[in-house]
Amino acid sequence: MEKPFYITTAIDYTNAPPHIGHAYEKILGDVMARDRRARGREVVYLIGVDQHGQKVQQSAARAGVRPEVFAQDVTAKFLDLWKRLDIAYDRWAETTAPQHTECVRAILNQLHQKGKIYKARHGGYYSVRQEQFLTEKDRGADGSFSPDWGEVVFLEEENYYFRLTEFKDWLVGFLEAHRESVLPAFRWTELRNAVERLTGDLCISRPKSRLAWGIELPFDPEFVTYVWFDALINYISFAGYTSHPVDFERLWPADYQVIGKDILAPAHGIYWLIMLRALDFPDERMPRLLVHGYINLRGDKISKSAGNTVDPAELVGKYGAEALRYYLMREAVTGQDMEFSEDRLVARHNSDLANGLGNLLNRTLGMAKRYRQGVLKKPADSPLAAPAAEAVSRHRAAFDRCEPHAALEAAAAFVAHCNGFIEESAPWKLAKDPAQAERLDAVSMAWPNRSASSPRSMRPRSHRLRSRSVSN
Ligand code: ME8
């Protein structure tokens, strides 16, 4: 039996409410999941939130509440947005859930017992924002650390380390033999280069004196687990790795792990793949990483720390979920950055959905009612059958390449073809001539059988949208 299509996205930090970059990623995963479901495949789509770590602890402290309260509060905002955006996920990951924390602790114990985790003292410069020690290579030409690292402090402390470097040769060999494991191809190259630069092991603990908001190490209660080591495990903990091994065997590996370009290297492409390898996952059970670009605003990445966020919930309120989903999927080329523009959102909706698809449905339904009292005969030979079949096959091929924008382009081209067909065949003239009755049956069936349907989320609104300025 074919394994379920298992697709995941990054789990979002609960240090601030969601922005449109988060929305884009979850919509991308959602349309991929819906495509496979529509083709009859069993799908498991996992999304969730990353609730531990320094960023959440700091935001909670600023707000004057406990981290768990703060994390739950922001989690509720993410859940609310996914509902408004009609994200049809099957499983929800919260890293404070016992199913997850128990799995993380079991994995830590296993790796500790296997000698893959050791304790050592280290002194160095530490980026509070990125929650990592920096090396000499992270200094700029003038010797200073780039502002991208945020606040940098000198720290000396004992910690636990995961033997990343022991697996470097394996990772190189794996990537060379499996170029398909990172999409698009140029991201594979980027990861391959980053692996070349891998020189140190990964610090996977934080002393509780500095950071208390995390999963306690099972073998040393003075420490909590580094947030990335904790968070990455969600992809297997919520697939049942320790809680439902039979379920896990069916699901894993993930067919696609959808992530942004900032968390390919080192997080997913190095830490995660090596963590799996250290847990004895063979090469054929490694996941495939699908790396998307950024949604930018006036050329800059939209981010919580940059403070230039666009609130997706506000956009849904103004334009509806379908308009926003369609715009992002139609205009973002998977892997590339995209400039967000509210005017483009409105223009896309009006041209493709209202004028194109909406108009076609309206005319077709109107004709069916007016000329045939709503009862249609299936024509023996529809002139639209061949273009419909072609649109469906282009649509499928595009989804197989993880390119929803190209799939929607195929659907929109077919809609335009159908509208052209109606113009040309002028059913309003045929209706006046009884000799043309059979031809009118065929034309009234302009919208052919369901195999040519576009994604479920593309329900057109009957009205046109007008742009209003959005505060951002
Ligand atoms: O990185 N455009 O969380 P996060 C497109 N918790 N995507 C964007 C974006 C933008 N402007 N800004 C962020 C984390 N993203 C970790 C992940 S996974 C085990 C742990 C994407 O909330 C980003 O690339 O900072 C990432 O894939 C996701 O949103 C979550 O970002």
Coordinates of C-alpha atoms and ligand atoms in Angstrom, one line a residue:
M1 CA 0.0 0.0 0.0
E2 CA 1.2 3.5 -0.9
K3 CA 2.5 5.4 2.2
P4 CA 0.6 8.5 3.2
F5 CA 1.8 11.8 1.7
Y6 CA 3.5 13.3 4.8
I7 CA 4.1 17.0 4.5
T8 CA 5.3 19.4 7.2
T9 CA 6.2 23.1 7.6
A10 CA 8.5 24.9 9.9
I11 CA 7.0 25.4 13.4
D12 CA 6.7 29.1 14.1
Y13 CA 8.2 30.8 17.1
T14 CA 5.6 32.0 19.6
N15 CA 7.5 35.1 20.5
A16 CA 5.2 37.4 18.4
P17 CA 2.0 37.0 16.3
P18 CA 2.1 35.5 12.9
H19 CA 2.9 37.6 9.8
I20 CA 2.4 37.1 6.1
G21 CA 5.6 35.1 5.7
H22 CA 4.2 32.5 8.1
A23 CA 0.9 32.6 6.2
Y24 CA 2.7 32.0 2.9
E25 CA 4.5 28.9 4.1
K26 CA 1.4 27.3 5.6
I27 CA -0.7 28.1 2.5
L28 CA 2.1 26.5 0.3
G29 CA 2.0 23.4 2.4
D30 CA -1.8 23.4 2.4
V31 CA -2.2 23.6 -1.4
M32 CA 0.4 20.8 -1.9
A33 CA -1.5 18.7 0.7
R34 CA -4.9 19.5 -1.0
D35 CA -3.5 18.6 -4.4
R36 CA -2.4 15.2 -3.2
R37 CA -5.8 14.7 -1.4
A38 CA -7.6 15.7 -4.5
R39 CA -5.7 13.0 -6.4
G40 CA -6.9 10.4 -3.9
R41 CA -3.8 10.0 -1.8
E42 CA -3.9 9.8 2.0
V43 CA -2.3 12.9 3.3
V44 CA -0.9 13.9 6.7
Y45 CA -0.2 17.6 6.9
L46 CA 1.6 18.7 10.1
I47 CA 2.1 22.3 11.2
G48 CA 2.6 23.8 14.6
V49 CA 4.4 26.2 16.9
D50 CA 7.9 26.4 18.5
Q51 CA 7.1 27.4 22.0
H52 CA 10.4 27.2 23.9
G53 CA 13.7 29.1 23.8
Q54 CA 15.3 32.4 24.6
K55 CA 13.2 34.5 22.2
V56 CA 10.0 33.4 23.8
Q57 CA 11.4 33.8 27.3
Q58 CA 12.6 37.4 26.4
S59 CA 9.2 38.4 24.9
A60 CA 7.4 37.0 27.9
A61 CA 9.7 38.9 30.3
R62 CA 9.0 42.1 28.4
A63 CA 5.3 41.5 28.6
G64 CA 5.6 40.7 32.3
V65 CA 4.0 37.2 32.1
R66 CA 5.3 33.7 32.5
P67 CA 6.7 32.1 29.3
E68 CA 4.1 29.4 29.2
V69 CA 1.3 32.0 29.4
F70 CA 2.9 34.1 26.7
A71 CA 3.5 31.1 24.4
Q72 CA -0.1 29.9 24.8
D73 CA -1.4 33.3 24.1
V74 CA 0.6 33.6 20.8
T75 CA -0.3 30.0 20.0
A76 CA -3.9 30.9 20.1
K77 CA -3.2 33.7 17.5
F78 CA -1.6 31.3 15.2
L79 CA -4.5 28.8 15.5
D80 CA -7.0 31.5 14.8
L81 CA -5.1 32.6 11.7
W82 CA -4.9 29.1 10.3
K83 CA -8.7 28.8 10.8
R84 CA -9.3 32.1 9.0
L85 CA -7.0 31.1 6.2
D86 CA -8.7 27.7 5.8
I87 CA -5.4 25.7 6.4
A88 CA -6.5 22.1 6.3
Y89 CA -3.9 20.6 8.6
D90 CA -4.2 17.1 10.0
R91 CA -1.9 17.3 12.9
W92 CA -0.8 20.2 15.2
A93 CA 2.6 20.4 16.9
E94 CA 3.1 22.2 20.1
T95 CA 6.5 21.7 21.6
T96 CA 5.3 21.9 25.2
A97 CA 3.0 18.9 24.6
P98 CA 4.0 15.7 26.5
Q99 CA 4.0 13.7 23.3
H100 CA 6.8 15.9 22.1
T101 CA 8.8 16.6 25.3
E102 CA 8.8 12.8 26.1
C103 CA 10.1 12.1 22.6
V104 CA 12.8 14.7 22.9
R105 CA 14.0 13.3 26.3
A106 CA 14.0 9.8 24.9
I107 CA 16.1 10.9 22.0
L108 CA 18.5 12.8 24.2
N109 CA 19.0 9.7 26.4
Q110 CA 19.5 7.5 23.4
L111 CA 22.2 9.8 21.9
H112 CA 23.8 10.4 25.2
Q113 CA 24.1 6.6 25.9
K114 CA 25.5 6.1 22.4
G115 CA 28.2 8.6 23.2
K116 CA 27.0 11.1 20.6
I117 CA 26.5 13.8 23.3
Y118 CA 29.4 15.0 25.6
K119 CA 30.0 17.8 28.1
A120 CA 32.6 20.5 27.6
R121 CA 33.5 24.0 28.7
H122 CA 33.5 26.8 26.1
G123 CA 34.1 30.5 26.1
G124 CA 33.1 32.8 23.2
Y125 CA 30.9 35.4 21.7
Y126 CA 27.2 34.6 21.8
S127 CA 24.4 36.0 19.7
V128 CA 21.3 36.4 21.9
R129 CA 19.0 36.8 18.9
Q130 CA 20.3 33.7 17.1
E131 CA 20.9 31.8 20.3
Q132 CA 24.3 30.6 19.2
F133 CA 28.0 31.0 19.8
L134 CA 29.7 32.9 17.0
T135 CA 33.1 32.0 15.6
E136 CA 35.8 34.1 14.1
K137 CA 34.3 33.5 10.7
D138 CA 31.2 35.3 11.7
R139 CA 33.1 38.6 12.1
G140 CA 32.9 41.2 9.3
A141 CA 35.9 42.7 7.5
D142 CA 36.3 45.3 10.2
G143 CA 36.3 42.7 13.0
S144 CA 32.9 43.4 14.3
F145 CA 29.8 41.2 14.3
S146 CA 27.1 42.2 11.8
P147 CA 24.0 43.8 13.3
D148 CA 22.1 40.8 12.0
W149 CA 23.4 38.9 15.0
G150 CA 21.6 41.4 17.3
E151 CA 23.1 41.7 20.8
V152 CA 26.4 39.8 21.1
V153 CA 27.8 39.0 24.5
F154 CA 30.9 37.2 25.8
L155 CA 30.0 34.0 27.6
E156 CA 32.0 31.1 29.2
E157 CA 30.1 28.1 30.3
E158 CA 29.9 24.3 30.5
N159 CA 27.4 22.7 28.1
Y160 CA 26.5 19.5 26.3
Y161 CA 27.5 19.1 22.7
F162 CA 26.2 16.8 19.9
R163 CA 28.9 15.2 17.7
L164 CA 27.9 16.9 14.4
T165 CA 31.4 16.7 12.9
E166 CA 31.5 12.9 13.2
F167 CA 28.8 12.8 10.6
K168 CA 30.1 15.4 8.2
D169 CA 31.5 12.8 5.7
W170 CA 28.2 10.9 5.8
L171 CA 26.3 14.1 5.0
V172 CA 28.6 15.0 2.1
G173 CA 28.1 11.5 0.7
F174 CA 24.4 11.6 1.2
L175 CA 23.9 15.0 -0.4
E176 CA 26.1 14.0 -3.4
A177 CA 24.0 10.8 -3.9
H178 CA 20.7 12.5 -3.3
R179 CA 20.5 15.8 -5.1
E180 CA 16.7 15.5 -5.1
S181 CA 16.7 15.8 -1.3
V182 CA 16.8 19.6 -1.4
L183 CA 14.6 21.6 -3.8
P184 CA 14.9 23.9 -5.7
A185 CA 18.3 22.7 -7.0
F186 CA 20.2 25.9 -6.3
R187 CA 19.4 25.5 -2.6
W188 CA 21.0 22.1 -2.7
T189 CA 24.2 23.8 -3.9
E190 CA 23.9 26.3 -1.1
L191 CA 23.6 23.6 1.5
R192 CA 26.4 21.6 0.0
N193 CA 28.7 24.7 0.4
A194 CA 27.5 25.2 3.9
V195 CA 28.4 21.6 4.8
E196 CA 31.9 22.2 3.6
R197 CA 32.3 25.0 6.2
L198 CA 31.1 22.7 9.1
T199 CA 33.9 22.6 11.6
G200 CA 32.4 22.4 15.1
D201 CA 30.0 20.3 17.1
L202 CA 26.5 21.6 18.1
C203 CA 25.9 23.0 21.6
I204 CA 22.6 21.4 22.5
S205 CA 22.1 22.7 26.1
R206 CA 21.5 25.9 27.9
P207 CA 22.3 26.3 31.6
K208 CA 19.0 26.9 33.5
S209 CA 20.6 29.9 35.2
R210 CA 20.5 31.7 31.8
L211 CA 17.5 30.1 30.2
A212 CA 14.9 28.2 32.1
W213 CA 12.2 28.0 29.3
G214 CA 13.0 24.6 27.7
I215 CA 12.9 20.9 28.0
E216 CA 15.1 19.7 30.9
L217 CA 17.9 17.4 29.9
P218 CA 17.0 13.9 31.1
F219 CA 20.6 13.3 32.3
D220 CA 21.3 16.7 33.9
P221 CA 18.6 18.8 35.6
E222 CA 20.8 21.9 35.6
F223 CA 20.3 22.3 31.8
V224 CA 17.5 22.7 29.3
T225 CA 17.6 21.6 25.6
Y226 CA 18.7 24.1 22.9
V227 CA 15.5 25.2 21.2
W228 CA 16.5 24.0 17.7
F229 CA 17.4 20.5 19.0
D230 CA 14.0 20.4 20.6
A231 CA 12.0 22.0 17.7
L232 CA 13.4 19.8 14.9
I233 CA 12.2 16.7 16.6
N234 CA 8.6 17.8 16.2
Y235 CA 8.6 16.3 12.7
I236 CA 9.0 12.8 14.2
S237 CA 7.5 13.2 17.6
F238 CA 4.1 14.1 16.1
A239 CA 4.5 11.4 13.6
G240 CA 4.5 8.9 16.5
Y241 CA 8.3 8.1 16.6
T242 CA 8.1 7.2 20.3
S243 CA 4.4 7.3 21.0
H244 CA 2.9 5.3 18.0
P245 CA 5.8 3.4 16.3
V246 CA 3.4 1.6 13.9
D247 CA 1.9 4.9 12.7
F248 CA 5.4 6.3 12.4
E249 CA 6.6 3.4 10.2
R250 CA 3.8 4.2 7.8
L251 CA 4.4 8.0 7.7
W252 CA 8.1 8.5 7.7
P253 CA 10.0 9.9 5.8
A254 CA 8.3 13.2 5.1
D255 CA 7.6 13.6 1.4
Y256 CA 8.3 17.4 1.8
Q257 CA 9.4 19.5 4.7
V258 CA 8.5 23.0 3.6
I259 CA 10.9 25.6 5.1
G260 CA 12.2 29.1 4.5
K261 CA 15.6 29.7 3.1
D262 CA 17.0 31.1 6.4
I263 CA 16.5 27.8 8.1
L264 CA 18.0 25.4 5.5
A265 CA 21.6 25.7 6.6
P266 CA 22.6 24.9 9.2
A267 CA 19.3 24.0 11.0
H268 CA 17.5 21.6 8.6
G269 CA 20.2 20.7 6.1
I270 CA 22.9 20.0 8.7
Y271 CA 21.5 19.6 12.3
W272 CA 18.3 17.8 11.3
L273 CA 19.7 15.3 8.8
I274 CA 22.6 14.5 11.1
M275 CA 20.3 14.0 14.1
L276 CA 18.3 11.5 12.1
R277 CA 21.5 9.8 11.0
A278 CA 22.7 9.6 14.6
L279 CA 19.4 7.9 15.4
D280 CA 20.3 5.3 12.8
F281 CA 17.9 6.4 10.0
P282 CA 19.2 5.0 6.8
D283 CA 19.7 7.2 3.7
E284 CA 16.4 6.1 2.1
R285 CA 14.5 7.4 5.2
M286 CA 15.8 10.9 5.0
P287 CA 13.2 13.6 4.4
R288 CA 13.1 15.9 1.3
L289 CA 13.5 19.6 2.0
L290 CA 11.4 22.1 0.0
V291 CA 12.9 25.6 0.5
H292 CA 10.9 28.7 -0.2
G293 CA 12.0 32.3 -0.5
Y294 CA 10.9 35.4 1.5
I295 CA 7.9 37.6 1.3
N296 CA 9.5 41.0 1.2
L297 CA 8.2 44.5 1.8
R298 CA 10.0 47.2 -0.1
G299 CA 12.9 44.8 -0.6
D300 CA 13.3 43.8 3.1
K301 CA 12.3 40.5 4.6
I302 CA 9.1 40.8 6.5
S303 CA 9.9 39.8 10.0
K304 CA 8.9 40.2 13.6
S305 CA 12.3 41.6 14.6
A306 CA 12.4 44.1 11.7
G307 CA 8.9 45.2 12.8
N308 CA 7.7 45.6 9.2
T309 CA 5.0 43.0 9.4
V310 CA 1.9 42.7 7.3
D311 CA -1.0 41.3 9.3
P312 CA -2.6 38.4 7.3
A313 CA -5.7 38.4 9.5
E314 CA -6.3 42.0 8.5
L315 CA -6.0 41.1 4.8
V316 CA -8.4 38.1 5.3
G317 CA -10.8 40.5 6.9
K318 CA -10.6 42.9 4.0
Y319 CA -10.4 40.6 1.0
G320 CA -11.3 37.1 2.2
A321 CA -9.0 34.0 2.5
E322 CA -9.4 32.9 -1.1
A323 CA -8.1 36.2 -2.5
L324 CA -5.0 36.2 -0.3
R325 CA -4.3 32.5 -0.8
Y326 CA -4.7 32.8 -4.6
Y327 CA -2.5 35.9 -4.8
L328 CA 0.3 34.3 -2.8
M329 CA 0.2 31.0 -4.7
R330 CA -0.2 32.6 -8.1
E331 CA 2.6 35.2 -7.7
A332 CA 5.3 33.5 -5.6
V333 CA 7.6 31.3 -7.6
T334 CA 8.6 28.5 -5.3
G335 CA 12.1 29.1 -4.0
Q336 CA 12.3 32.8 -5.0
D337 CA 11.6 35.9 -2.9
M338 CA 8.5 37.9 -3.7
E339 CA 7.6 41.5 -3.1
F340 CA 4.3 41.8 -1.2
S341 CA 1.9 44.3 -2.8
E342 CA -1.7 44.8 -1.7
D343 CA -2.4 46.4 -5.1
R344 CA -1.2 43.2 -6.8
L345 CA -3.5 41.1 -4.5
V346 CA -6.5 43.2 -5.6
A347 CA -5.5 43.1 -9.3
R348 CA -5.0 39.3 -9.3
H349 CA -8.3 38.8 -7.6
N350 CA -10.1 41.1 -10.0
S351 CA -8.5 39.8 -13.2
D352 CA -8.1 36.1 -12.6
L353 CA -10.9 35.3 -10.1
A354 CA -13.7 37.8 -10.6
N355 CA -13.3 38.6 -14.4
G356 CA -11.9 35.2 -15.4
L357 CA -13.2 32.3 -13.3
G358 CA -16.2 34.2 -11.7
N359 CA -17.4 35.5 -15.0
L360 CA -17.1 32.0 -16.6
L361 CA -19.1 30.4 -13.8
N362 CA -21.6 33.1 -13.9
R363 CA -22.2 32.9 -17.6
T364 CA -22.2 29.1 -17.7
L365 CA -24.7 28.8 -14.9
G366 CA -26.8 31.6 -16.4
M367 CA -26.9 29.9 -19.8
A368 CA -27.7 26.5 -18.3
K369 CA -30.6 28.0 -16.5
R370 CA -31.9 30.3 -19.2
Y371 CA -31.6 28.0 -22.2
R372 CA -31.9 24.5 -20.6
Q373 CA -33.8 25.1 -17.3
G374 CA -30.8 24.0 -15.4
V375 CA -30.8 20.5 -16.8
L376 CA -27.8 19.7 -19.1
K377 CA -27.2 16.8 -21.4
K378 CA -23.6 15.7 -21.6
P379 CA -22.5 16.3 -25.1
A380 CA -21.0 13.3 -26.9
D381 CA -18.0 15.4 -28.0
S382 CA -17.0 18.6 -26.2
P383 CA -14.6 20.9 -28.0
L384 CA -13.3 21.7 -24.5
A385 CA -12.4 18.2 -23.6
A386 CA -8.9 18.3 -25.1
P387 CA -7.9 21.7 -23.7
A388 CA -9.3 20.6 -20.3
A389 CA -7.2 17.4 -20.3
E390 CA -4.2 19.4 -21.2
A391 CA -4.8 21.9 -18.4
V392 CA -5.2 19.1 -15.9
S393 CA -2.0 17.5 -17.0
R394 CA -0.1 20.8 -16.8
H395 CA -1.6 21.4 -13.4
R396 CA -0.5 18.0 -12.1
A397 CA 3.0 18.3 -13.6
A398 CA 3.4 21.7 -11.9
F399 CA 2.4 20.3 -8.5
D400 CA 4.8 17.4 -9.0
R401 CA 7.5 20.0 -9.4
C402 CA 6.1 21.9 -6.3
E403 CA 5.2 24.9 -8.4
P404 CA 1.6 25.9 -7.5
H405 CA 2.1 29.2 -9.4
A406 CA 2.5 27.2 -12.7
A407 CA -0.5 25.0 -11.8
L408 CA -2.6 28.1 -11.3
E409 CA -1.3 29.5 -14.5
A410 CA -2.5 26.4 -16.3
A411 CA -5.9 26.7 -14.7
A412 CA -6.2 30.4 -15.5
A413 CA -5.2 29.7 -19.2
F414 CA -8.0 27.2 -19.4
V415 CA -10.5 29.6 -17.9
A416 CA -9.5 32.2 -20.5
H417 CA -9.8 29.6 -23.2
C418 CA -13.4 28.7 -22.0
N419 CA -14.4 32.4 -21.9
G420 CA -13.0 32.8 -25.4
F421 CA -15.0 29.8 -26.5
I422 CA -18.2 31.3 -25.2
E423 CA -17.5 34.6 -27.0
E424 CA -16.8 32.7 -30.3
S425 CA -19.8 30.4 -30.1
A426 CA -22.2 33.1 -29.0
P427 CA -24.8 30.9 -27.4
W428 CA -27.2 33.8 -27.2
K429 CA -27.4 33.6 -31.0
L430 CA -27.7 29.8 -31.1
A431 CA -30.6 30.0 -28.7
K432 CA -32.6 31.8 -31.3
D433 CA -32.2 29.0 -33.8
P434 CA -33.9 25.6 -33.0
A435 CA -31.7 23.9 -35.6
Q436 CA -28.7 24.7 -33.4
A437 CA -30.1 23.0 -30.3
E438 CA -27.5 20.3 -30.2
R439 CA -24.7 22.8 -30.6
L440 CA -26.2 24.8 -27.8
D441 CA -26.1 21.8 -25.5
A442 CA -22.4 21.5 -26.1
V443 CA -21.7 25.2 -25.5
S444 CA -23.8 25.3 -22.4
M445 CA -21.6 22.6 -21.0
A446 CA -18.6 25.0 -21.4
W447 CA -17.5 24.2 -17.9
P448 CA -16.7 20.5 -18.4
N449 CA -16.6 17.7 -15.9
R450 CA -14.9 17.9 -12.5
S451 CA -11.6 16.6 -13.7
A452 CA -10.9 20.1 -15.0
S453 CA -11.7 21.8 -11.7
S454 CA -9.3 24.1 -10.1
P455 CA -8.2 23.9 -6.4
R456 CA -11.0 23.9 -3.9
S457 CA -9.9 27.1 -2.3
M458 CA -10.5 29.1 -5.5
R459 CA -14.1 29.9 -4.8
P460 CA -14.6 33.2 -6.6
R461 CA -16.4 36.0 -4.9
S462 CA -19.1 37.6 -6.9
H463 CA -17.9 41.2 -6.3
R464 CA -14.8 43.0 -7.3
L465 CA -12.3 44.1 -4.7
R466 CA -11.1 47.6 -4.2
S467 CA -7.8 48.3 -2.6
R468 CA -7.7 50.1 0.7
S469 CA -4.5 51.0 2.3
V470 CA -3.3 48.4 4.9
S471 CA -1.3 49.6 7.9
N472 CA 2.1 47.9 8.1
Ligands
ME8_1 O1 12.5 29.8 12.2 N1 8.7 35.2 4.1 O2 10.5 30.2 13.3 P1 10.0 31.6 12.6 C1 8.6 33.9 4.0 N2 10.9 28.3 15.0 N3 8.8 33.0 5.0 C2 9.2 33.6 6.2 C3 9.3 34.9 6.4 C4 9.1 35.8 5.3 N4 9.2 37.1 5.4 N5 9.7 35.1 7.7 C5 9.7 33.9 8.3 C6 11.7 29.5 13.1 N6 9.4 33.0 7.4 C7 11.8 28.3 13.9 C8 11.6 27.1 13.0 S1 11.4 24.4 12.6 C9 11.8 23.1 13.4 C10 11.7 25.7 13.7 C11 9.4 31.5 7.6 O3 8.7 31.9 13.3 C12 10.8 31.0 8.0 O4 11.6 30.9 6.9 O5 11.1 32.6 12.7 C13 10.4 29.7 8.6 O6 10.4 28.7 7.7 C14 9.0 29.9 9.2 O7 8.5 31.1 8.6 C15 9.0 30.1 10.7 O8 9.8 31.2 11.1

